[in-house]
Structure formats: structure tokens, C-alpha cells
Coordinates of C-alpha atoms in Angstrom, one line a residue:
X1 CA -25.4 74.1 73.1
X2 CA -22.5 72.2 71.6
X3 CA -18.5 72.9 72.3
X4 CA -15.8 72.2 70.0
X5 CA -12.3 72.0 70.3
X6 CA -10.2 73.3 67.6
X7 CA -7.1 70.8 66.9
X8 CA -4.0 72.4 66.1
X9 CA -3.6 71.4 62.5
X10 CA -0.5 70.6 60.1
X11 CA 0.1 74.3 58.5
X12 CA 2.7 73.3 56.3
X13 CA 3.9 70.0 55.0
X14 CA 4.3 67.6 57.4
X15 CA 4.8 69.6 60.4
X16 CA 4.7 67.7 64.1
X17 CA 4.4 70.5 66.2
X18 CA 4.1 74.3 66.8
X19 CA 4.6 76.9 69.9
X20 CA 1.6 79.0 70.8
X21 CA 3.0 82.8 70.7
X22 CA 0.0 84.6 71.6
X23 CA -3.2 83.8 71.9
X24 CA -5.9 87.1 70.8
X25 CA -8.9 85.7 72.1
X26 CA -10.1 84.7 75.9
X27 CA -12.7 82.8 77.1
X28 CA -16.6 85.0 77.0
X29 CA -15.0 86.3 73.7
X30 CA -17.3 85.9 70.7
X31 CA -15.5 84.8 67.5
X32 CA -16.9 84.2 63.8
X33 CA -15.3 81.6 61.2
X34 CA -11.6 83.2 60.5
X35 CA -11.3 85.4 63.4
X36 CA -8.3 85.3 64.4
X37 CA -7.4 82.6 67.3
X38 CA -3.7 82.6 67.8
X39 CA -0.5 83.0 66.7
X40 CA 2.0 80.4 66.6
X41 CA 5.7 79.4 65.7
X42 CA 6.6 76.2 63.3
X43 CA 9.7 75.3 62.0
X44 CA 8.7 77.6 58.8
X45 CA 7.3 80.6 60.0
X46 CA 4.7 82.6 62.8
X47 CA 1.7 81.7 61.8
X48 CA -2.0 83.1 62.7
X49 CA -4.2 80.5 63.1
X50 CA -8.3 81.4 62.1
X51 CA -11.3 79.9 63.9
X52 CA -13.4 77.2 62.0
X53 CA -16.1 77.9 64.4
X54 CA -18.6 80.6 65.2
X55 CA -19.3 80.9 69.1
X56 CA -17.9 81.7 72.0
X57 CA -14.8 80.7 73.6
X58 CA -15.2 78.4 76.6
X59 CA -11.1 77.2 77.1
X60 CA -7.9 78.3 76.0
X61 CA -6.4 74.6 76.2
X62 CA -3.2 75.3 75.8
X63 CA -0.7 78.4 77.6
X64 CA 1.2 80.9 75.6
X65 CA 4.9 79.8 75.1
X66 CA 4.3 75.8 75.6
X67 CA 5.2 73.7 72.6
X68 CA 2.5 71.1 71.4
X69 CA 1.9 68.6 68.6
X70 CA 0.2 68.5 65.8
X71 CA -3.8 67.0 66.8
X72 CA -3.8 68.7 69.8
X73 CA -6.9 70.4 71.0
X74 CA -5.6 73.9 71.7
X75 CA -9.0 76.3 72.6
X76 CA -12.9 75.2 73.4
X77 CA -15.7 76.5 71.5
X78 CA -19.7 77.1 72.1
X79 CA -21.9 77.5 69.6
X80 CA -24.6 79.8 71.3
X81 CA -27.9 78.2 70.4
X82 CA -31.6 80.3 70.7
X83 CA -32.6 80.5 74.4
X84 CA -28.6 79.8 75.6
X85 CA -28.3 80.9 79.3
X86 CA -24.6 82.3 78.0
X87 CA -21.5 81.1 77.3
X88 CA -20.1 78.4 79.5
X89 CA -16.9 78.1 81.0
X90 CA -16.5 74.3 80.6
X91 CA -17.6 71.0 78.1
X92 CA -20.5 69.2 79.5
X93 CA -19.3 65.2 79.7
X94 CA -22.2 64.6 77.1
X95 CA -19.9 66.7 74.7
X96 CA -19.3 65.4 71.9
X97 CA -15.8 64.2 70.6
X98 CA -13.0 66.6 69.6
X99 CA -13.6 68.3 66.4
X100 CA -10.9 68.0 63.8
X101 CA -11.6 70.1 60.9
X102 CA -10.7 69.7 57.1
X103 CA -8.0 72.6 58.1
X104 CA -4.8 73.7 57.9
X105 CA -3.4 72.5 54.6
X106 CA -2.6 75.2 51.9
X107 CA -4.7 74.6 48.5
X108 CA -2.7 72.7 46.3
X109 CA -2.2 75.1 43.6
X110 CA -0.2 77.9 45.8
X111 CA 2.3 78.2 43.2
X112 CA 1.1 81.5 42.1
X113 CA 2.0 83.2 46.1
X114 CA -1.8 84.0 46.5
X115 CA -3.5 83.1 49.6
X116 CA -5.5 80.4 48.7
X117 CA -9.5 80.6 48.4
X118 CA -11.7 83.8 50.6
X119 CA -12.7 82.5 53.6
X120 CA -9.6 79.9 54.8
X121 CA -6.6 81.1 53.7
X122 CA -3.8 80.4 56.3
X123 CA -1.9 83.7 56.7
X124 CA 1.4 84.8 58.7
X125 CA 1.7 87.3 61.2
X126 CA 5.3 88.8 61.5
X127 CA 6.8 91.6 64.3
X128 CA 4.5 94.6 65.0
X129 CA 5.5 98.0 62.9
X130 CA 6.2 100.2 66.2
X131 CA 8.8 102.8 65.8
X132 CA 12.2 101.7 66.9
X133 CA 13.5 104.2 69.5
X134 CA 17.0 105.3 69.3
X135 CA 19.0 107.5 71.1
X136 CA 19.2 111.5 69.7
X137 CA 22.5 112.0 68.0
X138 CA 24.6 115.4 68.7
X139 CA 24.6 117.2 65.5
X140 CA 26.6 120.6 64.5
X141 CA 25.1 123.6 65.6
X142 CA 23.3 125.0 62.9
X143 CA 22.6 121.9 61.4
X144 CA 18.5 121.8 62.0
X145 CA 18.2 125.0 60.2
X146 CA 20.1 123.9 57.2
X147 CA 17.8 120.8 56.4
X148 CA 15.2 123.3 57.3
X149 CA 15.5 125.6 54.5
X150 CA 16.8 122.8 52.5
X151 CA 13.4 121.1 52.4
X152 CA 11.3 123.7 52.8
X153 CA 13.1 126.3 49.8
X154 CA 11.1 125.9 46.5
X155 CA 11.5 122.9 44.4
X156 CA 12.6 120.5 47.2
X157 CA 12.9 117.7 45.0
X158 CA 15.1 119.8 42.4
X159 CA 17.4 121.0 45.1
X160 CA 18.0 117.9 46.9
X161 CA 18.8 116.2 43.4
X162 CA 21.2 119.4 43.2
X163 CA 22.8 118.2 46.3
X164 CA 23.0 114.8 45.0
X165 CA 24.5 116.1 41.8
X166 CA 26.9 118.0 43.7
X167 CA 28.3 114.8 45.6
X168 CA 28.7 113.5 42.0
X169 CA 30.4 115.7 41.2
X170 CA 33.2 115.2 43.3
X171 CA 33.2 111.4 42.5
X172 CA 32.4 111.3 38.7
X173 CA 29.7 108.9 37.6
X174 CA 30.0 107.6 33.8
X175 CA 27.6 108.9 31.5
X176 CA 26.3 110.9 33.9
X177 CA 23.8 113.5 32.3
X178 CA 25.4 117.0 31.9
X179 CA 21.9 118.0 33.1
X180 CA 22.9 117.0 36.4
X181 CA 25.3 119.1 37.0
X182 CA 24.2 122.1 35.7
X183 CA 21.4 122.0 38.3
X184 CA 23.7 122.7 40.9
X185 CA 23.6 126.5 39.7
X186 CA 23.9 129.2 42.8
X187 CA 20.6 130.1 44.1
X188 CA 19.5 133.7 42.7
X189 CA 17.3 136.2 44.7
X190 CA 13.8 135.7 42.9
X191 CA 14.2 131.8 44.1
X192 CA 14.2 132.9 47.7
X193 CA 11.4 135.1 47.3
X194 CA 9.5 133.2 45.6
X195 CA 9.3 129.8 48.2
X196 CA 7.1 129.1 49.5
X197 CA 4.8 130.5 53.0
X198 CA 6.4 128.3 55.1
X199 CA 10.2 130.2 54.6
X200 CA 10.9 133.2 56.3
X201 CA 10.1 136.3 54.4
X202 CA 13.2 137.7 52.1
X203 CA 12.9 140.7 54.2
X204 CA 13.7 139.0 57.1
X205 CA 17.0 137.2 56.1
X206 CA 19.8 138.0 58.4
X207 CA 21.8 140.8 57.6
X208 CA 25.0 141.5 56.8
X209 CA 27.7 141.5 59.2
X210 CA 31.3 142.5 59.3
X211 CA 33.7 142.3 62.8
X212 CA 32.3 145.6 63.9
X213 CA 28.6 144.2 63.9
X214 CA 25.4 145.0 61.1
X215 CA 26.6 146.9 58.3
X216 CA 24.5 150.2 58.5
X217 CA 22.8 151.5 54.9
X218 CA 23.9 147.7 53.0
X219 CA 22.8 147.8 49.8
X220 CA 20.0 145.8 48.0
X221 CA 22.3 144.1 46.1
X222 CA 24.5 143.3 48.7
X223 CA 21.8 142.4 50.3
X224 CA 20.4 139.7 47.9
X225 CA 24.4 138.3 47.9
X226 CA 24.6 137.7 51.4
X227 CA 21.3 135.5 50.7
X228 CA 22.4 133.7 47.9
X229 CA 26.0 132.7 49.6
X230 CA 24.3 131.6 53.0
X231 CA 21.7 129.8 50.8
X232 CA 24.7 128.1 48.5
X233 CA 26.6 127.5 51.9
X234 CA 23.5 125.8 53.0
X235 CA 23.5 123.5 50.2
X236 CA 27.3 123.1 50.3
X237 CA 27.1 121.8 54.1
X238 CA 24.4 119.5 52.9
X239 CA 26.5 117.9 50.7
X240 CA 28.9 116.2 53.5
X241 CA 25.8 114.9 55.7
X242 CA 23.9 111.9 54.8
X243 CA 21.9 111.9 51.6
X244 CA 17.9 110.9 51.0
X245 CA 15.6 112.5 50.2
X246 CA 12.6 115.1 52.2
X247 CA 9.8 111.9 51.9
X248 CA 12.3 109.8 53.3
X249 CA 13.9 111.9 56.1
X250 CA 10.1 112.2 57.3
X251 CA 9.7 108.5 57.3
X252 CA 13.5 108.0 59.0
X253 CA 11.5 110.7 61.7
X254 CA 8.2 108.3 62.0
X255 CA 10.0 105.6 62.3
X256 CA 12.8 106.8 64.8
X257 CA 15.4 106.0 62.9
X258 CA 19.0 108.1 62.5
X259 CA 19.9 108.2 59.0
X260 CA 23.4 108.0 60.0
X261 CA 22.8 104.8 61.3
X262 CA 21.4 103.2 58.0
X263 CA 23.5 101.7 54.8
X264 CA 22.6 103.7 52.0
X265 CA 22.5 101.6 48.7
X266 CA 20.8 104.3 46.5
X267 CA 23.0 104.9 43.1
X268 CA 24.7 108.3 44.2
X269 CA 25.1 107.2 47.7
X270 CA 21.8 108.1 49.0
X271 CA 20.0 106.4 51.8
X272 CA 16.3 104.8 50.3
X273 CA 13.1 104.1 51.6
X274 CA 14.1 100.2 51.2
X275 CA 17.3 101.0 53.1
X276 CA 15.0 102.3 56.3
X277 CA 12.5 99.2 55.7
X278 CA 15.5 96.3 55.3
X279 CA 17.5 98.6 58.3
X280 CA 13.9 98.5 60.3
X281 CA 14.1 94.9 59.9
X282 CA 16.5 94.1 61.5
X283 CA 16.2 96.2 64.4
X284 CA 12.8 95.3 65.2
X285 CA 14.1 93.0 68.3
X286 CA 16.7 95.0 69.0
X287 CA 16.0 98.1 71.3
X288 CA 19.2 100.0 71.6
X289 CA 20.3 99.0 75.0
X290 CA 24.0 99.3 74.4
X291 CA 24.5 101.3 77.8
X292 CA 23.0 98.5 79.7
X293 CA 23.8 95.5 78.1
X294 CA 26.8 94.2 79.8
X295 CA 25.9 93.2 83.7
X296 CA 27.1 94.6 86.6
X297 CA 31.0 93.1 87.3
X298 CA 30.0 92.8 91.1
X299 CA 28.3 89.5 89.8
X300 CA 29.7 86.4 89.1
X301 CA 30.2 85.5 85.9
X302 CA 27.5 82.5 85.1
X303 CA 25.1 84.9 86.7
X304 CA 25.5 87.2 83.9
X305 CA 24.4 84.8 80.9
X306 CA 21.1 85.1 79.1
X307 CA 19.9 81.7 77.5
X308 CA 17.7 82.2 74.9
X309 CA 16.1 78.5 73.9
X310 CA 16.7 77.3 70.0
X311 CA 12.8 76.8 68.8
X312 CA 10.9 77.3 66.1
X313 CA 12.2 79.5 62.6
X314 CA 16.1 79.6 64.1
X315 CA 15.8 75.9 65.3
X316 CA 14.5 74.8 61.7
X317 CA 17.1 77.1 59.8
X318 CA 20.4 75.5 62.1
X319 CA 19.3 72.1 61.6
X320 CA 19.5 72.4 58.0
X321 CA 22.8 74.9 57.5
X322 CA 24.7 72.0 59.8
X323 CA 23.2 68.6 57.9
X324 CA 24.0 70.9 54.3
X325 CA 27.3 72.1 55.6
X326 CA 28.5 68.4 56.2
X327 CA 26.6 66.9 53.6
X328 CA 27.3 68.5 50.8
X329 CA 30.7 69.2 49.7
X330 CA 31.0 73.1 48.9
X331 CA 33.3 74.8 47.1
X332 CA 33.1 78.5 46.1
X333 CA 34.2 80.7 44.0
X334 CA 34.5 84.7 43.0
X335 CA 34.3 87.5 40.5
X336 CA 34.1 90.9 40.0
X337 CA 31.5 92.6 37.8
X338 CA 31.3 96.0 36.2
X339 CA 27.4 96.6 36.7
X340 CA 27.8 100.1 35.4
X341 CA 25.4 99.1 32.5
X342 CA 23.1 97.0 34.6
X343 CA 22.7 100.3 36.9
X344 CA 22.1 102.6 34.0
X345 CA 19.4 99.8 33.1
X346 CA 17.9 100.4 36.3
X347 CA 17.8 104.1 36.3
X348 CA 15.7 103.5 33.1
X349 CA 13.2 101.3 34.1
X350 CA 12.2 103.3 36.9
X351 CA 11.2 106.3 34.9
X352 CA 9.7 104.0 32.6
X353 CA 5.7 104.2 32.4
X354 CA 5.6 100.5 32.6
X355 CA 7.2 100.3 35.9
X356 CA 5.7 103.3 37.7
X357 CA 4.6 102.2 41.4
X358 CA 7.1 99.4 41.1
X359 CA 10.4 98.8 42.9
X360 CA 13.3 98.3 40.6
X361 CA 16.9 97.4 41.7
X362 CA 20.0 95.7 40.4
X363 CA 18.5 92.7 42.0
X364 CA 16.1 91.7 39.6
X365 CA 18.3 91.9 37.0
X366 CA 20.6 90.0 39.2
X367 CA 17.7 87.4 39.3
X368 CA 16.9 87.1 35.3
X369 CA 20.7 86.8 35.2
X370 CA 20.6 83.7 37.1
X371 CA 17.7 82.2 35.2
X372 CA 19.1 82.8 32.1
X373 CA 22.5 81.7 32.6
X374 CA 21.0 78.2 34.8
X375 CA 19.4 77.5 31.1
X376 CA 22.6 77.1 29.8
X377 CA 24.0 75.3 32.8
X378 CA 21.1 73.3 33.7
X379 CA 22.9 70.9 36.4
X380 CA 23.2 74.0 38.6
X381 CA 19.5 73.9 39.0
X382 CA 19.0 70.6 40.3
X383 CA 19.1 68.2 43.2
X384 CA 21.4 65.6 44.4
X385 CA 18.7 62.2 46.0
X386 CA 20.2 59.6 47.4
X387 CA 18.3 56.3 47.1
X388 CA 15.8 54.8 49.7
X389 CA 17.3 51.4 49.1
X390 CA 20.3 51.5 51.3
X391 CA 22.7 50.5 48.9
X392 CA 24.5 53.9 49.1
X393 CA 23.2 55.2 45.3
X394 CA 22.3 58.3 44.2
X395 CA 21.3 60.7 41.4
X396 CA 21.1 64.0 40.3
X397 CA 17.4 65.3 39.3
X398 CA 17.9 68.3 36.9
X399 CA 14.4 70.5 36.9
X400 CA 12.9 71.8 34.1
X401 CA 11.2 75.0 36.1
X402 CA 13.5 77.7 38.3
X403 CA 11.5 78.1 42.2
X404 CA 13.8 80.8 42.4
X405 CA 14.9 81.4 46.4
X406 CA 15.7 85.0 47.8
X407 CA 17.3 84.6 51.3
X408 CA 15.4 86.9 53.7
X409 CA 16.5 87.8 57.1
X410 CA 13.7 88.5 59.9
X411 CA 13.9 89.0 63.4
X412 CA 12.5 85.5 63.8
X413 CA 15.5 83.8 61.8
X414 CA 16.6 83.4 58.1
X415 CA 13.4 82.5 55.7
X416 CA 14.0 81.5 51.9
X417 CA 10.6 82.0 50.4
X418 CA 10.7 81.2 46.4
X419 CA 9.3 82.4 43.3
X420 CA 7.5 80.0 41.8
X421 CA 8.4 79.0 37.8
X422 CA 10.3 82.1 37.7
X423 CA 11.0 81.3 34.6
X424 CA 8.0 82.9 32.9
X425 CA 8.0 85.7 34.4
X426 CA 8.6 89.0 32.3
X427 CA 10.7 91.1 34.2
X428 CA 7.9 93.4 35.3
X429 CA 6.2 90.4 36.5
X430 CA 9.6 89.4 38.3
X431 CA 9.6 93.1 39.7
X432 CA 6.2 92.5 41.3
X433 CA 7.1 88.9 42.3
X434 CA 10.1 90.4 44.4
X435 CA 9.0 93.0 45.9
X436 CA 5.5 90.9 46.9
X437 CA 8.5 88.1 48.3
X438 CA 10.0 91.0 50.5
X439 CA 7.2 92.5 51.8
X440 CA 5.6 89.3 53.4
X441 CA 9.0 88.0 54.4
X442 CA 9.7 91.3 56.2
X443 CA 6.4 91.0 57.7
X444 CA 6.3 87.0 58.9
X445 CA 3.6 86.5 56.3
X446 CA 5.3 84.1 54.2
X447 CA 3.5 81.3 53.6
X448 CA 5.0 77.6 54.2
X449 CA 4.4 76.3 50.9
X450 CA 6.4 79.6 49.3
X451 CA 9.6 78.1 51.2
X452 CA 9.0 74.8 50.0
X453 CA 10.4 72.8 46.6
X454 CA 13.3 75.7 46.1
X455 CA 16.0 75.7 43.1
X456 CA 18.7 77.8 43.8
X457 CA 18.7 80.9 45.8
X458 CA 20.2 84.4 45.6
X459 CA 21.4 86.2 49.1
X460 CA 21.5 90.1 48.9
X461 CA 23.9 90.6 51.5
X462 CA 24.8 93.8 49.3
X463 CA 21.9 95.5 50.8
X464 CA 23.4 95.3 54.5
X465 CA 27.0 96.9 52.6
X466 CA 28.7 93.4 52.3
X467 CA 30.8 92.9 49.5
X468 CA 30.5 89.1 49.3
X469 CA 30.8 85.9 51.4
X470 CA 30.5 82.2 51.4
X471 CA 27.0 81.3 51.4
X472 CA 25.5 77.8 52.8
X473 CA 23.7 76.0 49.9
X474 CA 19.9 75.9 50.7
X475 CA 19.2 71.9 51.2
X476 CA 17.4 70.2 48.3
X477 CA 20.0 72.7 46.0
X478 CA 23.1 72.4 44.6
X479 CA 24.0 76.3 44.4
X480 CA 23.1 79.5 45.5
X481 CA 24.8 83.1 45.0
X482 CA 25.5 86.2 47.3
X483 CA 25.4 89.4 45.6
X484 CA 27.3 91.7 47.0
X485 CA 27.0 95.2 47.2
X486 CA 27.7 97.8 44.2
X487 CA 30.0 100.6 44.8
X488 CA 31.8 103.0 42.8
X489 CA 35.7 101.7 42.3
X490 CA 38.6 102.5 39.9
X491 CA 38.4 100.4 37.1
X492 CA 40.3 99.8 34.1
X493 CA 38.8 100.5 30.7
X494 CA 40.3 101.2 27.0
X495 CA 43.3 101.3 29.0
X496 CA 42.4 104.0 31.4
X497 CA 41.2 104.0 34.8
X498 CA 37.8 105.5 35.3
X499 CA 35.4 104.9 37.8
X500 CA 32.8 102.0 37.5
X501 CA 29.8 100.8 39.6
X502 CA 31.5 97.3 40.1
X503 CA 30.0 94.6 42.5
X504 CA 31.3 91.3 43.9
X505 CA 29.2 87.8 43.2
X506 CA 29.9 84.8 45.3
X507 CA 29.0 81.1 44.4
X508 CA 28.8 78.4 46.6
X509 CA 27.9 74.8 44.7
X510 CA 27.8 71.1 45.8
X511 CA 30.6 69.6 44.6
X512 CA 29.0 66.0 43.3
X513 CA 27.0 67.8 40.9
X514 CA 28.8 70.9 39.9
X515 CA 32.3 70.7 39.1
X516 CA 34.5 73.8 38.8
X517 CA 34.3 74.0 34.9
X518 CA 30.5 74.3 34.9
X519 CA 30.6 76.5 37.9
X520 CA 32.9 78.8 36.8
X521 CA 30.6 78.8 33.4
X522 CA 27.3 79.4 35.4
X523 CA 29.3 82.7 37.0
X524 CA 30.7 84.1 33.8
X525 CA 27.2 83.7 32.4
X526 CA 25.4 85.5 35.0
X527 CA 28.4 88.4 35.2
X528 CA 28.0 88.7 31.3
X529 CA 24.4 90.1 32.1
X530 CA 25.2 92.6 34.7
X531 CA 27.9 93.6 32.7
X532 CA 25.3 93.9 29.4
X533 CA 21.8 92.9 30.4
X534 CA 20.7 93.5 26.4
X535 CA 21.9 90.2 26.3
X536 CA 18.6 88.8 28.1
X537 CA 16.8 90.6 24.5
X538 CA 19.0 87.5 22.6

């Protein structure tokens, strides 16, 4: 019998040291090669570490929440020989010495975001997907019943776009279809009974009532009336409460969330799934404790302060804000955007066959926007070195390939994961890019090498309702952008004033490589595209 120790390896470039989060093994467990060991914290990410052994564990070197470096043997492992007594709870002194395995560093051609090779790819582990519970809001009397027969009437999806149509309708869209609003038609009595099983029978509607009580003898017709107005008042009090639709009022349910509670960024005002998921997010460390949170005043004062120690993700992230903050001179700048056009786009490419199963929003046009207009400003996409030899000189390297950064918030601090030579992307490819970046950023699975060798990075702060801010340049960069959120505003046009989807885009740029002329360039050039995007077709 022969026990290894497993090293803890460099799992990004040129770590020193991690935290052990969790350990999911104990000793007298039996692992194979790439079971998982451990999870730990870096300076990039939470990280799950695999076993390079078979065996069983003998040691767990190392306690959850201490902070070691790089080399360090964390956990003991036997390799259970033919005719072993059983596993054995510590290294004979004949052991051999400490095994450090060929481990740990990401194949070098991760540009394309896949794992790596089957069998040793390094993979993050991110904050568990356990409903957040929230308080139960006080709603209206009555209100339960209405998104009852709201959802459950025949043709859900037809009468909830109805609704939608029907908020339009009170803030016009422009070019909305006329379709729209015609499906906002008053319900007749062969819909009701025709929905389906679930409904109450037409027979047993309520009847009509006047002051002295039930009408006696009402008449069919009357009858079918009364449905039809309680029906339209049904849908008429569903148009001042929060819009989404039935799939994703089931998953707001699963997940505990109050739609209430959630910016809605759909393109009538409606919440989205990616609203819940981005809003899930960013609760997942935050249990509503709002009632308890401040202490009791009985207490002193400095016995009422929680410390929470600076590690890891949010230790990384601060260093680098403060060194690019005083480093790099910043200056930003603003402008507003009609992206009626770019939303219209959207609404397209959704229904379009070649998207189906992918999400679409007005960020990755937002992103081929930014690629194109950086071609035509090619110093924004670049980086300012300054030279090893002391002698205080510099220059400006200019890169022929956009690693195009998306700003991610996660419970365990802000990630900027990139896409690699976004540049060749189609924009279906882009599509699938993003939404692959999003989904292993929201789940701490973002590899180190994707936040590594970044060109300039978009911030949707629009998705959290923002209209725009002053971003902090990523370091290595010279610019990044915050797209704000798109809303419905008067505009003028032709010389009238009409409402227009219009959004908010803020620059930020280092000031020794991007002066204000080509800065305010780059900008125009990217607003040009929202405002057209069949410019990107030139």
C-alpha cells in the first residue's frame, strides 16, 4: 500500500495561494481519478479541485477556511492494493515523498471556453441553486383568483400577450403590429366554455346580482354578459399588476421569488426568465433578514459590527479597481441612443428559425457594436506597458483580436470572463458565446484562463434598471462601456415627439491612449449601430 499526497496546484496563471471552502470527501472515503476533492477560493474564482488518485482517503491536511500556498499538500491518499487490511488512517515513515502531479494548469488552447481534454478538466463550482425564501406579500383580495383564470382560461399564451397588448396600448410602441391590439378583443361566451377542465364549468359562474341580492329568472343572455365583463374585468385588473408570463410566474413560484420584487427588462415591460435568474443572482447570499438586521440598541455600538475578512474573488477584484483607478487617468463620457431599431431587430431574431433555443437581447447587438466600431478606432482596443527598464518609458500595444469582456456580478464578487477573438464570431455564434459566458459566471464555473488576456469590456448595468454610470477600466485595457438600460421616453422625430426605446451608454477610457476625439468617435460609432444595426451588413 502506497499514500499520496495531493499538492495544491497553480489553477490559473501564476497563482500563490488558495482558501479551502469545502472539502466533499473524508477520510475511509473511496475516490476515483476526478472525483471531486474540494472546493476552493483563488483570486479568480471557486474552484473544484479533482483527485489525480484512485484510493482511499487517509488525511484531510488541510481545515476548511485556512488559506494555503501553492505546493502544499492538502489531503493523503491510499491506493488499496490486493490483500490490504483497509484503509489506513496515517503515512507509514517508509512513504514515499509527496506526489506533485502534472496538474492544475488549463490546456493551452482554452481559447475556444471548452473545458479542456475528458478526464482533467479543471471546473468551477459556484453558489448552490436553493430557492431563496422571501417573505409572502399582502395582495388585493381577489387577486389569486384573477391570475387563476387568467392562466388557466384557454389560450394562456394568447391572453397574456392580450394583457401585454393592452399595457401597450396605453403607452404606444412604434410600429407596433395592429395585430396586437386587436387581440385584446372582449372575451365571448363560447371561449369560456370551451377552456379547458381545469376552469369551472360555465354553469357554475357566479350569477348575477343587483343590491337586493341574485336576480331571480336572469336571462341566458344576461347571463353570458355578466361572464364576459367579469372575464374582461379580470384581464383589465391584470393589466396594472406585474407582467410575465404563466412559465415564468411558475418558475418566480419554484424559486420563491415575488415578481414585484424583480426589474423587468422584457420589451413591453414584462418581467423575463433572465430577469428571475440575474435577480436570483444576486440574492443568493442574501436571505431577507431585513427585520433582524440592525442589533439590539441595549448594546454598545462596536459590539454591533460584523467583520467580514477581504479574501479571495472580492480581495483580487479591489486590488485591481484601486491600482486602475490611480493608474490610469479616466475620463468618461455620455450619449443617448434611440435603440428603437435595435429592439425591433431583436424581436426578429427571436422568432427567427435560426435562433430558436437561443437567448437574444439588445446586448449582443450592443457587443457586435463595439467590435465593429473598435475596427475603426483600433487604439481603444489596446494596452498601455510600461517598460521593465526603469527608465519611466512606455507604449501602447494595439491588438489585432477583440477578447471581448462582459462584467458579471456573483455573490462571490465581480468576474470579467471574455470571449475569446470575438471577432469571428457570427452573431449567432456571439448569441451562444454570451449566453455560455452568463451561465458559468452565474454559476462560479468560469474558468481562470476565460478572465485572463481581456480587450475591452461591456457592463450591463441596464439589466439591474440603471441608466448608466462611470465604469472602472478593467486593468490591461484602455476602455470599457456600461450599457444602460432601455426604456420607453419621449423623443423627438421629424419634428414631433413620439415615444422611442432610447438607452444611455457610458464610456470610460484611459486618458494616455484615448484622447477625447477618438473617444467620442468610438461612441458615435457604436450608437450608430443601435440606432441602425443594418449597418453591421456594410
Amino acid at each position: 500500500m502506497t499514500v499520496k499526497k495531493f499538492n495544491l496546484p497553480d489553477v490559473g496563471e501564476g497563482l500563490t495561494e488558495a482558501e479551502v471552502v469545502a472539502w466533499k470527501v473524508k477520510p475511509g472515503d473511496t475516490v476515483a481519478i476526478n472525483d471531486v476533492l474540494c472546493e476552493i477560493e483563488t483570486a479568480k474564482s471557486l474552484v473544484e479541485l479533482p483527485s489525480p488518485f484512485a484510493g482511499t482517503v487517509t488525511e484531510l491536511l488541510v481545515e476548511e477556511g485556512i488559506t494555503v500556498e501553492v505546493g502544499t499538500a492538502i489531503i493523503a491518499v491510499s491506493d488499496n492494493q490486493p490483500g490490504d487490511a483497509g484503509p489506513v488512517t496515517q503515512a507509514p515513515a517508509s512513504a514515499p515523498a509527496a506526489d506533485t502531479p502534472l496538474y492544475g494548469k488549463l490546456p493551452a488552447d482554452t481559447d475556444n471556453g471548452e473545458n479542456g481534454p475528458a478526464g482533467g478538466p479543471l471546473v468551477g463550482s459556484g453558489p448552490k441553486a436553493d430557492a431563496v425564501k422571501r417573505r409572502a406579500r399582502k395582495r388585493p383580495a381577489g387577486a389569486g383568483e384573477a391570475t387563476t383564470v387568467a392562466e388557466n382560461a384557454e389560450g394562456t399564451v394568447q391572453d397574456h400577450q392580450a394583457v401585454l397588448a393592452a399595457q401597450a396600448a396605453q403607452a404606444p410602441v412604434p410600429h407596433r403590429p395592429t395585430s396586437a391590439r386587436a387581440a385584446v378583443a372582449p372575451v365571448t361566451q363560447p371561449q369560456v366554455t370551451q377552456a379547458p377542465a381545469t376552469q369551472a364549468p360555465a354553469t357554475q359562474a357566479p350569477e348575477v346580482t343587483t343590491s337586493e341580492g341574485t336576480a331571480p329568472g336572469a336571462s341566458t343572455a344576461q347571463t353570458a354578459a355578466s361572464r364576459g365583463a367579469a372575464i374582461s374585468g379580470t384581464i383589465s385588473g391584470l393589466v396594472n399588476k406585474v407582467l410575465a408570463k404563466p412559465p415564468v410566474r411558475k418558475f418566480a413560484r419554484d424559486l420563491g421569488i415575488d415578481l414585484a420584487d424583480v426589474v423587468a427588462t422584457g420589451q413591453r415591460g414584462e418581467v423575463t426568465r433572465e430577469d428571475l435568474v440575474s435577480y436570483q443572482a444576486q440574492r443568493d447570499a442574501e436571505l431577507d433578514q431585513a427585520e433582524s438586521f440592525w442589533g439590539a440598541s441595549k448594546k454598545p455600538q462596536d459590539q454591533r459590527i460584523e467583520r467580514v475578512p477581504v479574501k479571495g474573488v472580492r480581495k483580487a477584484t479591489a486590488k485591481a479597481m484601486v491600482e486602475s483607478a490611480f493608474t490610469a487617468p479616466h475620463v468618461s463620457i455620455f450619449v443617448d441612443v434611440d435603440a428603437s431599431r435595435t429592439m425591433e431587430f431583436v424581436k426578429r431574431l427571436k422568432v427567427s428559425r435560426d435562433f430558436e433555443g437561443i437567448k437574444v437581447s439588445p446586448l449582443l447587438i450592443l457587443a457586435k457594436a463595439v467590435i465593429w466600431a473598435a475596427a475603426r478606432n483600433p487604439s481603444v482596443n489596446a494596452t498601455w506597458v510600461e517598460n521593465a527598464d526603469g527608465n519611466g518609458g512606455a507604449e501602447i500595444q494595439i491588438k489585432h483580436f477583440m477578447n471581448l469582456g462582459i462584467a458579471a456580478a456573483t455573490p462571490r464578487g465581480l468576474m470579467v470572463p471574455n470571449i475569446k477573438d470575438a471577432q469571428d464570431l457570427s452573431l449567432k455564434e456571439l448569441a451562444l458565446a454570451l449566453n455560455d459566458l452568463a451561465t458559468k459566471a452565474r454559476a462560479g464555473k468560469t474558468q481562470p484562463a476565460e478572465m485572463q488576456g481581456g480587450s475591452l469590456t461591456i457592463t450591463n448595468i441596464g439589466a439591474l434598471g440603471i441608466d448608466t454610470g462611470t465604469p472602472i477600466i478593467n486593468p490591461g485595457e484602455v476602455a470599457i462601456i456600461a450599457f444602460g438600460t432601455i426604456k420607453q421616453k419621449p423623443w423627438v422625430l421629424d419634428g414631433e415627439v413620439i415615444p422611442r426605446w432610447i438607452t444611455t451608454l457610458g464610456g470610460s477610457f484611459d486618458h494616455r491612449v484615448v484622447d477625447g476625439d477618438l473617444s467620442a468617435r468610438f461612441m458615435a460609432d457604436v450608437a450608430a449601430i443601435l440606432e441602425e444595426p443594418a449597418l453591421l451588413l456594410d
